[in-house]
mmCIF file with all atom_site columns, C-alpha atoms in Angstrom:
data_model
loop_
_atom_site.group_PDB
_atom_site.id
_atom_site.type_symbol
_atom_site.label_atom_id
_atom_site.label_alt_id
_atom_site.label_comp_id
_atom_site.label_asym_id
_atom_site.label_entity_id
_atom_site.label_seq_id
_atom_site.pdbx_PDB_ins_code
_atom_site.Cartn_x
_atom_site.Cartn_y
_atom_site.Cartn_z
_atom_site.occupancy
_atom_site.B_iso_or_equiv
_atom_site.pdbx_formal_charge
_atom_site.auth_seq_id
_atom_site.auth_comp_id
_atom_site.auth_asym_id
_atom_site.auth_atom_id
_atom_site.pdbx_PDB_model_num
ATOM 1   C CA . MET A 1 1   ? 173.485 126.939 -45.303 1.00 48.00 ? 1   MET A CA 1
ATOM 2   C CA . TYR A 1 2   ? 176.015 126.023 -42.583 1.00 48.00 ? 2   TYR A CA 1
ATOM 3   C CA . LYS A 1 3   ? 173.980 128.076 -40.119 1.00 54.00 ? 3   LYS A CA 1
ATOM 4   C CA . ARG A 1 4   ? 170.791 126.166 -40.971 1.00 53.00 ? 4   ARG A CA 1
ATOM 5   C CA . ILE A 1 5   ? 172.544 122.813 -40.600 1.00 51.00 ? 5   ILE A CA 1
ATOM 6   C CA . SER A 1 6   ? 174.154 123.748 -37.286 1.00 51.00 ? 6   SER A CA 1
ATOM 7   C CA . GLU A 1 7   ? 170.870 125.133 -35.937 1.00 55.00 ? 7   GLU A CA 1
ATOM 8   C CA . SER A 1 8   ? 169.109 121.875 -36.751 1.00 55.00 ? 8   SER A CA 1
ATOM 9   C CA . LEU A 1 9   ? 171.603 119.842 -34.728 1.00 54.00 ? 9   LEU A CA 1
ATOM 10  C CA . ASP A 1 10  ? 170.210 118.665 -31.426 1.00 58.00 ? 10  ASP A CA 1
ATOM 11  C CA . LEU A 1 11  ? 171.545 116.433 -28.662 1.00 56.00 ? 11  LEU A CA 1
ATOM 12  C CA . LYS A 1 12  ? 170.600 113.250 -30.499 1.00 61.00 ? 12  LYS A CA 1
ATOM 13  C CA . SER A 1 13  ? 172.207 114.317 -33.761 1.00 73.00 ? 13  SER A CA 1
ATOM 14  C CA . SER A 1 14  ? 175.321 115.578 -31.949 1.00 81.00 ? 14  SER A CA 1
ATOM 15  C CA . SER A 1 15  ? 175.857 111.992 -30.793 1.00 85.00 ? 15  SER A CA 1
ATOM 16  C CA . TRP A 1 16  ? 175.717 110.906 -34.424 1.00 89.00 ? 16  TRP A CA 1
ATOM 17  C CA . VAL A 1 17  ? 178.179 113.603 -35.410 1.00 90.00 ? 17  VAL A CA 1
ATOM 18  C CA . LEU A 1 18  ? 180.569 112.478 -32.646 1.00 93.00 ? 18  LEU A CA 1
ATOM 19  C CA . LEU A 1 19  ? 180.120 108.877 -33.779 1.00 95.00 ? 19  LEU A CA 1
ATOM 20  C CA . GLY A 1 20  ? 181.004 109.908 -37.337 1.00 94.00 ? 20  GLY A CA 1
ATOM 21  C CA . ILE A 1 21  ? 184.114 111.730 -36.121 1.00 96.00 ? 21  ILE A CA 1
ATOM 22  C CA . LEU A 1 22  ? 185.121 108.666 -34.092 1.00 96.00 ? 22  LEU A CA 1
ATOM 23  C CA . VAL A 1 23  ? 184.639 106.344 -37.068 1.00 97.00 ? 23  VAL A CA 1
ATOM 24  C CA . VAL A 1 24  ? 186.930 108.535 -39.176 1.00 96.00 ? 24  VAL A CA 1
ATOM 25  C CA . ALA A 1 25  ? 189.446 108.716 -36.306 1.00 97.00 ? 25  ALA A CA 1
ATOM 26  C CA . LEU A 1 26  ? 189.317 104.938 -35.800 1.00 97.00 ? 26  LEU A CA 1
ATOM 27  C CA . VAL A 1 27  ? 189.885 104.218 -39.486 1.00 96.00 ? 27  VAL A CA 1
ATOM 28  C CA . LEU A 1 28  ? 192.845 106.615 -39.565 1.00 96.00 ? 28  LEU A CA 1
ATOM 29  C CA . ARG A 1 29  ? 194.360 105.073 -36.425 1.00 96.00 ? 29  ARG A CA 1
ATOM 30  C CA . LEU A 1 30  ? 193.818 101.440 -37.395 1.00 94.00 ? 30  LEU A CA 1
ATOM 31  C CA . ASN A 1 31  ? 195.148 101.962 -40.925 1.00 92.00 ? 31  ASN A CA 1
ATOM 32  C CA . GLY A 1 32  ? 198.418 100.022 -41.067 1.00 86.00 ? 32  GLY A CA 1
ATOM 33  C CA . LEU A 1 33  ? 198.516 99.600  -37.281 1.00 85.00 ? 33  LEU A CA 1
ATOM 34  C CA . GLY A 1 34  ? 200.135 96.165  -37.366 1.00 77.00 ? 34  GLY A CA 1
ATOM 35  C CA . ASP A 1 35  ? 201.865 96.497  -40.736 1.00 80.00 ? 35  ASP A CA 1
ATOM 36  C CA . HIS A 1 36  ? 205.076 98.167  -39.591 1.00 79.00 ? 36  HIS A CA 1
ATOM 37  C CA . SER A 1 37  ? 207.584 96.548  -37.299 1.00 80.00 ? 37  SER A CA 1
ATOM 38  C CA . VAL A 1 38  ? 208.193 98.157  -33.947 1.00 83.00 ? 38  VAL A CA 1
ATOM 39  C CA . TRP A 1 39  ? 210.848 100.849 -33.713 1.00 87.00 ? 39  TRP A CA 1
ATOM 40  C CA . ILE A 1 40  ? 213.469 101.018 -30.946 1.00 89.00 ? 40  ILE A CA 1
ATOM 41  C CA . ASP A 1 41  ? 211.330 102.677 -28.261 1.00 91.00 ? 41  ASP A CA 1
ATOM 42  C CA . GLU A 1 42  ? 208.405 100.386 -29.007 1.00 92.00 ? 42  GLU A CA 1
ATOM 43  C CA . ALA A 1 43  ? 210.774 97.423  -28.725 1.00 93.00 ? 43  ALA A CA 1
ATOM 44  C CA . GLY A 1 44  ? 211.484 98.577  -25.173 1.00 93.00 ? 44  GLY A CA 1
ATOM 45  C CA . THR A 1 45  ? 207.760 98.591  -24.437 1.00 95.00 ? 45  THR A CA 1
ATOM 46  C CA . SER A 1 46  ? 207.487 95.144  -25.995 1.00 95.00 ? 46  SER A CA 1
ATOM 47  C CA . SER A 1 47  ? 210.287 93.783  -23.773 1.00 96.00 ? 47  SER A CA 1
ATOM 48  C CA . LEU A 1 48  ? 208.743 95.242  -20.632 1.00 96.00 ? 48  LEU A CA 1
ATOM 49  C CA . VAL A 1 49  ? 205.313 93.843  -21.490 1.00 97.00 ? 49  VAL A CA 1
ATOM 50  C CA . GLU A 1 50  ? 206.670 90.407  -22.380 1.00 96.00 ? 50  GLU A CA 1
ATOM 51  C CA . THR A 1 51  ? 208.741 90.034  -19.221 1.00 96.00 ? 51  THR A CA 1
ATOM 52  C CA . PHE A 1 52  ? 205.915 91.415  -17.089 1.00 97.00 ? 52  PHE A CA 1
ATOM 53  C CA . LEU A 1 53  ? 203.503 88.819  -18.497 1.00 97.00 ? 53  LEU A CA 1
ATOM 54  C CA . ASN A 1 54  ? 206.017 85.978  -18.197 1.00 96.00 ? 54  ASN A CA 1
ATOM 55  C CA . TYR A 1 55  ? 207.726 86.795  -14.898 1.00 95.00 ? 55  TYR A CA 1
ATOM 56  C CA . GLY A 1 56  ? 205.646 89.490  -13.207 1.00 95.00 ? 56  GLY A CA 1
ATOM 57  C CA . VAL A 1 57  ? 208.471 92.036  -13.479 1.00 95.00 ? 57  VAL A CA 1
ATOM 58  C CA . PRO A 1 58  ? 208.957 94.571  -16.306 1.00 96.00 ? 58  PRO A CA 1
ATOM 59  C CA . GLN A 1 59  ? 212.542 94.059  -17.439 1.00 94.00 ? 59  GLN A CA 1
ATOM 60  C CA . TYR A 1 60  ? 214.685 94.983  -20.440 1.00 92.00 ? 60  TYR A CA 1
ATOM 61  C CA . PRO A 1 61  ? 216.810 92.330  -22.185 1.00 89.00 ? 61  PRO A CA 1
ATOM 62  C CA . SER A 1 62  ? 219.838 93.813  -20.372 1.00 91.00 ? 62  SER A CA 1
ATOM 63  C CA . GLY A 1 63  ? 218.296 92.693  -17.086 1.00 91.00 ? 63  GLY A CA 1
ATOM 64  C CA . GLU A 1 64  ? 217.428 96.225  -15.968 1.00 93.00 ? 64  GLU A CA 1
ATOM 65  C CA . VAL A 1 65  ? 214.058 96.342  -14.206 1.00 92.00 ? 65  VAL A CA 1
ATOM 66  C CA . SER A 1 66  ? 211.983 99.385  -15.155 1.00 92.00 ? 66  SER A CA 1
ATOM 67  C CA . TYR A 1 67  ? 208.761 100.581 -13.589 1.00 91.00 ? 67  TYR A CA 1
ATOM 68  C CA . ARG A 1 68  ? 208.668 103.653 -15.840 1.00 90.00 ? 68  ARG A CA 1
ATOM 69  C CA . SER A 1 69  ? 205.229 104.155 -17.376 1.00 93.00 ? 69  SER A CA 1
ATOM 70  C CA . MET A 1 70  ? 203.849 101.284 -15.340 1.00 95.00 ? 70  MET A CA 1
ATOM 71  C CA . PRO A 1 71  ? 200.160 102.189 -15.891 1.00 96.00 ? 71  PRO A CA 1
ATOM 72  C CA . TYR A 1 72  ? 200.778 101.983 -19.642 1.00 97.00 ? 72  TYR A CA 1
ATOM 73  C CA . ILE A 1 73  ? 202.699 98.711  -19.298 1.00 97.00 ? 73  ILE A CA 1
ATOM 74  C CA . LEU A 1 74  ? 199.770 97.228  -17.340 1.00 97.00 ? 74  LEU A CA 1
ATOM 75  C CA . VAL A 1 75  ? 197.181 98.276  -19.925 1.00 98.00 ? 75  VAL A CA 1
ATOM 76  C CA . THR A 1 76  ? 199.367 97.080  -22.808 1.00 98.00 ? 76  THR A CA 1
ATOM 77  C CA . SER A 1 77  ? 200.009 93.799  -21.004 1.00 98.00 ? 77  SER A CA 1
ATOM 78  C CA . LEU A 1 78  ? 196.258 93.274  -20.823 1.00 98.00 ? 78  LEU A CA 1
ATOM 79  C CA . SER A 1 79  ? 195.960 93.884  -24.569 1.00 98.00 ? 79  SER A CA 1
ATOM 80  C CA . VAL A 1 80  ? 198.790 91.435  -25.314 1.00 97.00 ? 80  VAL A CA 1
ATOM 81  C CA . TYR A 1 81  ? 197.307 88.898  -22.896 1.00 98.00 ? 81  TYR A CA 1
ATOM 82  C CA . ILE A 1 82  ? 193.954 89.054  -24.722 1.00 97.00 ? 82  ILE A CA 1
ATOM 83  C CA . PHE A 1 83  ? 195.166 89.298  -28.339 1.00 96.00 ? 83  PHE A CA 1
ATOM 84  C CA . GLY A 1 84  ? 198.590 87.668  -28.146 1.00 96.00 ? 84  GLY A CA 1
ATOM 85  C CA . MET A 1 85  ? 201.986 89.274  -28.711 1.00 95.00 ? 85  MET A CA 1
ATOM 86  C CA . SER A 1 86  ? 201.783 91.272  -31.930 1.00 93.00 ? 86  SER A CA 1
ATOM 87  C CA . ASP A 1 87  ? 202.495 94.773  -33.144 1.00 93.00 ? 87  ASP A CA 1
ATOM 88  C CA . PHE A 1 88  ? 198.728 95.320  -33.316 1.00 94.00 ? 88  PHE A CA 1
ATOM 89  C CA . ALA A 1 89  ? 198.140 94.254  -29.686 1.00 95.00 ? 89  ALA A CA 1
ATOM 90  C CA . LEU A 1 90  ? 201.036 96.415  -28.494 1.00 96.00 ? 90  LEU A CA 1
ATOM 91  C CA . ARG A 1 91  ? 199.633 99.490  -30.243 1.00 96.00 ? 91  ARG A CA 1
ATOM 92  C CA . LEU A 1 92  ? 195.907 98.967  -29.602 1.00 97.00 ? 92  LEU A CA 1
ATOM 93  C CA . PRO A 1 93  ? 195.844 100.665 -26.149 1.00 98.00 ? 93  PRO A CA 1
ATOM 94  C CA . SER A 1 94  ? 197.222 103.847 -27.722 1.00 97.00 ? 94  SER A CA 1
ATOM 95  C CA . VAL A 1 95  ? 194.421 103.768 -30.285 1.00 98.00 ? 95  VAL A CA 1
ATOM 96  C CA . ILE A 1 96  ? 191.854 103.468 -27.495 1.00 98.00 ? 96  ILE A CA 1
ATOM 97  C CA . PHE A 1 97  ? 193.400 106.329 -25.499 1.00 98.00 ? 97  PHE A CA 1
ATOM 98  C CA . GLY A 1 98  ? 193.576 108.452 -28.653 1.00 98.00 ? 98  GLY A CA 1
ATOM 99  C CA . LEU A 1 99  ? 189.879 107.900 -29.347 1.00 98.00 ? 99  LEU A CA 1
ATOM 100 C CA . SER A 1 100 ? 189.070 108.606 -25.694 1.00 98.00 ? 100 SER A CA 1
ATOM 101 C CA . SER A 1 101 ? 190.885 111.933 -25.973 1.00 98.00 ? 101 SER A CA 1
ATOM 102 C CA . ILE A 1 102 ? 188.716 112.866 -28.952 1.00 98.00 ? 102 ILE A CA 1
ATOM 103 C CA . ILE A 1 103 ? 185.555 112.097 -26.962 1.00 97.00 ? 103 ILE A CA 1
ATOM 104 C CA . LEU A 1 104 ? 186.858 114.169 -24.050 1.00 97.00 ? 104 LEU A CA 1
ATOM 105 C CA . VAL A 1 105 ? 187.732 117.119 -26.294 1.00 97.00 ? 105 VAL A CA 1
ATOM 106 C CA . PHE A 1 106 ? 184.230 116.962 -27.819 1.00 96.00 ? 106 PHE A CA 1
ATOM 107 C CA . LYS A 1 107 ? 182.514 116.889 -24.421 1.00 94.00 ? 107 LYS A CA 1
ATOM 108 C CA . TRP A 1 108 ? 184.682 119.595 -22.878 1.00 95.00 ? 108 TRP A CA 1
ATOM 109 C CA . SER A 1 109 ? 184.437 121.910 -25.914 1.00 95.00 ? 109 SER A CA 1
ATOM 110 C CA . GLU A 1 110 ? 180.677 121.520 -25.929 1.00 93.00 ? 110 GLU A CA 1
ATOM 111 C CA . GLU A 1 111 ? 180.501 122.468 -22.231 1.00 92.00 ? 111 GLU A CA 1
ATOM 112 C CA . LEU A 1 112 ? 182.917 125.385 -22.556 1.00 93.00 ? 112 LEU A CA 1
ATOM 113 C CA . PHE A 1 113 ? 181.625 126.783 -25.812 1.00 94.00 ? 113 PHE A CA 1
ATOM 114 C CA . ASP A 1 114 ? 178.978 125.160 -28.011 1.00 92.00 ? 114 ASP A CA 1
ATOM 115 C CA . LEU A 1 115 ? 178.278 122.220 -30.306 1.00 91.00 ? 115 LEU A CA 1
ATOM 116 C CA . LYS A 1 116 ? 179.970 123.785 -33.349 1.00 93.00 ? 116 LYS A CA 1
ATOM 117 C CA . SER A 1 117 ? 183.157 124.288 -31.351 1.00 94.00 ? 117 SER A CA 1
ATOM 118 C CA . ALA A 1 118 ? 182.992 120.695 -30.117 1.00 95.00 ? 118 ALA A CA 1
ATOM 119 C CA . ILE A 1 119 ? 182.631 119.387 -33.664 1.00 94.00 ? 119 ILE A CA 1
ATOM 120 C CA . LEU A 1 120 ? 185.483 121.557 -34.893 1.00 96.00 ? 120 LEU A CA 1
ATOM 121 C CA . ALA A 1 121 ? 187.874 120.741 -32.014 1.00 97.00 ? 121 ALA A CA 1
ATOM 122 C CA . SER A 1 122 ? 187.252 116.984 -31.985 1.00 97.00 ? 122 SER A CA 1
ATOM 123 C CA . GLY A 1 123 ? 187.196 116.852 -35.789 1.00 97.00 ? 123 GLY A CA 1
ATOM 124 C CA . LEU A 1 124 ? 190.570 118.567 -36.032 1.00 97.00 ? 124 LEU A CA 1
ATOM 125 C CA . LEU A 1 125 ? 192.038 116.307 -33.338 1.00 97.00 ? 125 LEU A CA 1
ATOM 126 C CA . SER A 1 126 ? 190.723 113.235 -35.148 1.00 97.00 ? 126 SER A CA 1
ATOM 127 C CA . ILE A 1 127 ? 192.662 114.106 -38.321 1.00 97.00 ? 127 ILE A CA 1
ATOM 128 C CA . SER A 1 128 ? 195.753 115.580 -36.635 1.00 97.00 ? 128 SER A CA 1
ATOM 129 C CA . SER A 1 129 ? 198.782 113.779 -38.055 1.00 95.00 ? 129 SER A CA 1
ATOM 130 C CA . TRP A 1 130 ? 200.620 114.144 -34.738 1.00 95.00 ? 130 TRP A CA 1
ATOM 131 C CA . HIS A 1 131 ? 197.712 112.692 -32.760 1.00 97.00 ? 131 HIS A CA 1
ATOM 132 C CA . ILE A 1 132 ? 197.314 109.840 -35.242 1.00 96.00 ? 132 ILE A CA 1
ATOM 133 C CA . ALA A 1 133 ? 201.032 109.031 -34.971 1.00 94.00 ? 133 ALA A CA 1
ATOM 134 C CA . MET A 1 134 ? 200.918 109.014 -31.160 1.00 95.00 ? 134 MET A CA 1
ATOM 135 C CA . SER A 1 135 ? 197.779 106.863 -31.279 1.00 96.00 ? 135 SER A CA 1
ATOM 136 C CA . GLN A 1 136 ? 199.589 104.305 -33.453 1.00 95.00 ? 136 GLN A CA 1
ATOM 137 C CA . ASN A 1 137 ? 202.635 104.078 -31.243 1.00 95.00 ? 137 ASN A CA 1
ATOM 138 C CA . ALA A 1 138 ? 203.298 101.430 -28.572 1.00 95.00 ? 138 ALA A CA 1
ATOM 139 C CA . ARG A 1 139 ? 204.417 104.134 -26.171 1.00 95.00 ? 139 ARG A CA 1
ATOM 140 C CA . MET A 1 140 ? 202.743 105.948 -23.296 1.00 95.00 ? 140 MET A CA 1
ATOM 141 C CA . TYR A 1 141 ? 202.117 109.248 -25.087 1.00 95.00 ? 141 TYR A CA 1
ATOM 142 C CA . ALA A 1 142 ? 198.455 108.749 -26.057 1.00 96.00 ? 142 ALA A CA 1
ATOM 143 C CA . MET A 1 143 ? 197.651 107.533 -22.540 1.00 96.00 ? 143 MET A CA 1
ATOM 144 C CA . PHE A 1 144 ? 199.511 110.450 -20.974 1.00 95.00 ? 144 PHE A CA 1
ATOM 145 C CA . SER A 1 145 ? 197.713 112.909 -23.246 1.00 94.00 ? 145 SER A CA 1
ATOM 146 C CA . PHE A 1 146 ? 194.345 111.414 -22.255 1.00 97.00 ? 146 PHE A CA 1
ATOM 147 C CA . LEU A 1 147 ? 195.203 111.478 -18.531 1.00 95.00 ? 147 LEU A CA 1
ATOM 148 C CA . TYR A 1 148 ? 196.456 115.051 -18.808 1.00 92.00 ? 148 TYR A CA 1
ATOM 149 C CA . LEU A 1 149 ? 193.290 116.233 -20.565 1.00 94.00 ? 149 LEU A CA 1
ATOM 150 C CA . SER A 1 150 ? 191.123 114.269 -18.123 1.00 95.00 ? 150 SER A CA 1
ATOM 151 C CA . THR A 1 151 ? 192.863 115.840 -15.143 1.00 93.00 ? 151 THR A CA 1
ATOM 152 C CA . PHE A 1 152 ? 192.177 119.351 -16.398 1.00 92.00 ? 152 PHE A CA 1
ATOM 153 C CA . TYR A 1 153 ? 188.617 118.430 -17.343 1.00 95.00 ? 153 TYR A CA 1
ATOM 154 C CA . LEU A 1 154 ? 187.924 117.094 -13.844 1.00 94.00 ? 154 LEU A CA 1
ATOM 155 C CA . LEU A 1 155 ? 189.489 120.194 -12.310 1.00 91.00 ? 155 LEU A CA 1
ATOM 156 C CA . PHE A 1 156 ? 187.189 122.263 -14.543 1.00 92.00 ? 156 PHE A CA 1
ATOM 157 C CA . ARG A 1 157 ? 184.218 120.188 -13.320 1.00 93.00 ? 157 ARG A CA 1
ATOM 158 C CA . TYR A 1 158 ? 185.297 120.719 -9.709  1.00 94.00 ? 158 TYR A CA 1
ATOM 159 C CA . GLU A 1 159 ? 185.562 124.488 -10.200 1.00 92.00 ? 159 GLU A CA 1
ATOM 160 C CA . LYS A 1 160 ? 182.108 124.489 -11.766 1.00 91.00 ? 160 LYS A CA 1
ATOM 161 C CA . SER A 1 161 ? 180.353 122.335 -9.154  1.00 93.00 ? 161 SER A CA 1
ATOM 162 C CA . SER A 1 162 ? 182.587 122.202 -6.017  1.00 90.00 ? 162 SER A CA 1
ATOM 163 C CA . ARG A 1 163 ? 181.858 118.477 -5.732  1.00 93.00 ? 163 ARG A CA 1
ATOM 164 C CA . PRO A 1 164 ? 184.656 116.762 -3.787  1.00 94.00 ? 164 PRO A CA 1
ATOM 165 C CA . ARG A 1 165 ? 184.554 113.671 -6.006  1.00 95.00 ? 165 ARG A CA 1
ATOM 166 C CA . TYR A 1 166 ? 185.944 115.713 -8.911  1.00 95.00 ? 166 TYR A CA 1
ATOM 167 C CA . LEU A 1 167 ? 188.830 116.876 -6.747  1.00 93.00 ? 167 LEU A CA 1
ATOM 168 C CA . LEU A 1 168 ? 189.493 113.304 -5.607  1.00 95.00 ? 168 LEU A CA 1
ATOM 169 C CA . LEU A 1 169 ? 189.455 112.036 -9.210  1.00 95.00 ? 169 LEU A CA 1
ATOM 170 C CA . THR A 1 170 ? 191.745 114.912 -10.205 1.00 92.00 ? 170 THR A CA 1
ATOM 171 C CA . GLY A 1 171 ? 194.223 113.759 -7.557  1.00 92.00 ? 171 GLY A CA 1
ATOM 172 C CA . ILE A 1 172 ? 194.041 110.138 -8.719  1.00 94.00 ? 172 ILE A CA 1
ATOM 173 C CA . LEU A 1 173 ? 194.559 111.088 -12.359 1.00 93.00 ? 173 LEU A CA 1
ATOM 174 C CA . THR A 1 174 ? 197.445 113.376 -11.418 1.00 91.00 ? 174 THR A CA 1
ATOM 175 C CA . ILE A 1 175 ? 199.155 110.428 -9.714  1.00 92.00 ? 175 ILE A CA 1
ATOM 176 C CA . LEU A 1 176 ? 198.463 108.201 -12.741 1.00 93.00 ? 176 LEU A CA 1
ATOM 177 C CA . SER A 1 177 ? 199.885 110.911 -14.996 1.00 91.00 ? 177 SER A CA 1
ATOM 178 C CA . LEU A 1 178 ? 203.026 111.096 -12.868 1.00 90.00 ? 178 LEU A CA 1
ATOM 179 C CA . LEU A 1 179 ? 203.388 107.322 -13.054 1.00 91.00 ? 179 LEU A CA 1
ATOM 180 C CA . THR A 1 180 ? 202.830 107.338 -16.818 1.00 90.00 ? 180 THR A CA 1
ATOM 181 C CA . HIS A 1 181 ? 205.291 110.063 -17.814 1.00 87.00 ? 181 HIS A CA 1
ATOM 182 C CA . VAL A 1 182 ? 207.735 112.185 -15.864 1.00 80.00 ? 182 VAL A CA 1
ATOM 183 C CA . THR A 1 183 ? 206.320 115.454 -17.240 1.00 79.00 ? 183 THR A CA 1
ATOM 184 C CA . GLY A 1 184 ? 203.147 114.760 -15.264 1.00 75.00 ? 184 GLY A CA 1
ATOM 185 C CA . TYR A 1 185 ? 204.769 116.783 -12.471 1.00 75.00 ? 185 TYR A CA 1
ATOM 186 C CA . ILE A 1 186 ? 203.508 119.913 -14.264 1.00 77.00 ? 186 ILE A CA 1
ATOM 187 C CA . LEU A 1 187 ? 200.010 119.000 -13.065 1.00 72.00 ? 187 LEU A CA 1
ATOM 188 C CA . LEU A 1 188 ? 201.117 119.565 -9.488  1.00 73.00 ? 188 LEU A CA 1
ATOM 189 C CA . PHE A 1 189 ? 201.463 123.275 -10.178 1.00 69.00 ? 189 PHE A CA 1
#
């Protein structure tokens, strides 16, 4: 029966399957998103975002200026600017990056293997408790994960097509990864 169902899937229905996976992932990531108060590391993000929006400089209450994870601070500042300062607005960018990672895993798995593999890989990522937790956290981890995956995907696309634009985008995303989290240096190797 599974074989008949999978054989009947075409490009149009694979979009519906991905949409279904994303709906499940979105529900799991939005569940209780603004219900819990921020924890200590998220409070640091909150301080940096608040001072960046108010004074143009990301600064901790101690007065220490920090440009660590600046791409994430910028994106989160935009969310807070649009929705106002709240736990939900602080965590929303991570939800978006988490969902984007699921889309990327689907697309890449489908290119590398087949549609069944794409459904399995993105489906498992969508219900991964670790990935859900990182996607509900006002920290840079979901963004870094997305940038990391994107960098390797673009490198894969470059190897497949030799188009210079993929190499250029790989370089840009590597720099963004480095600016988002210190472990981005691994991409240089």
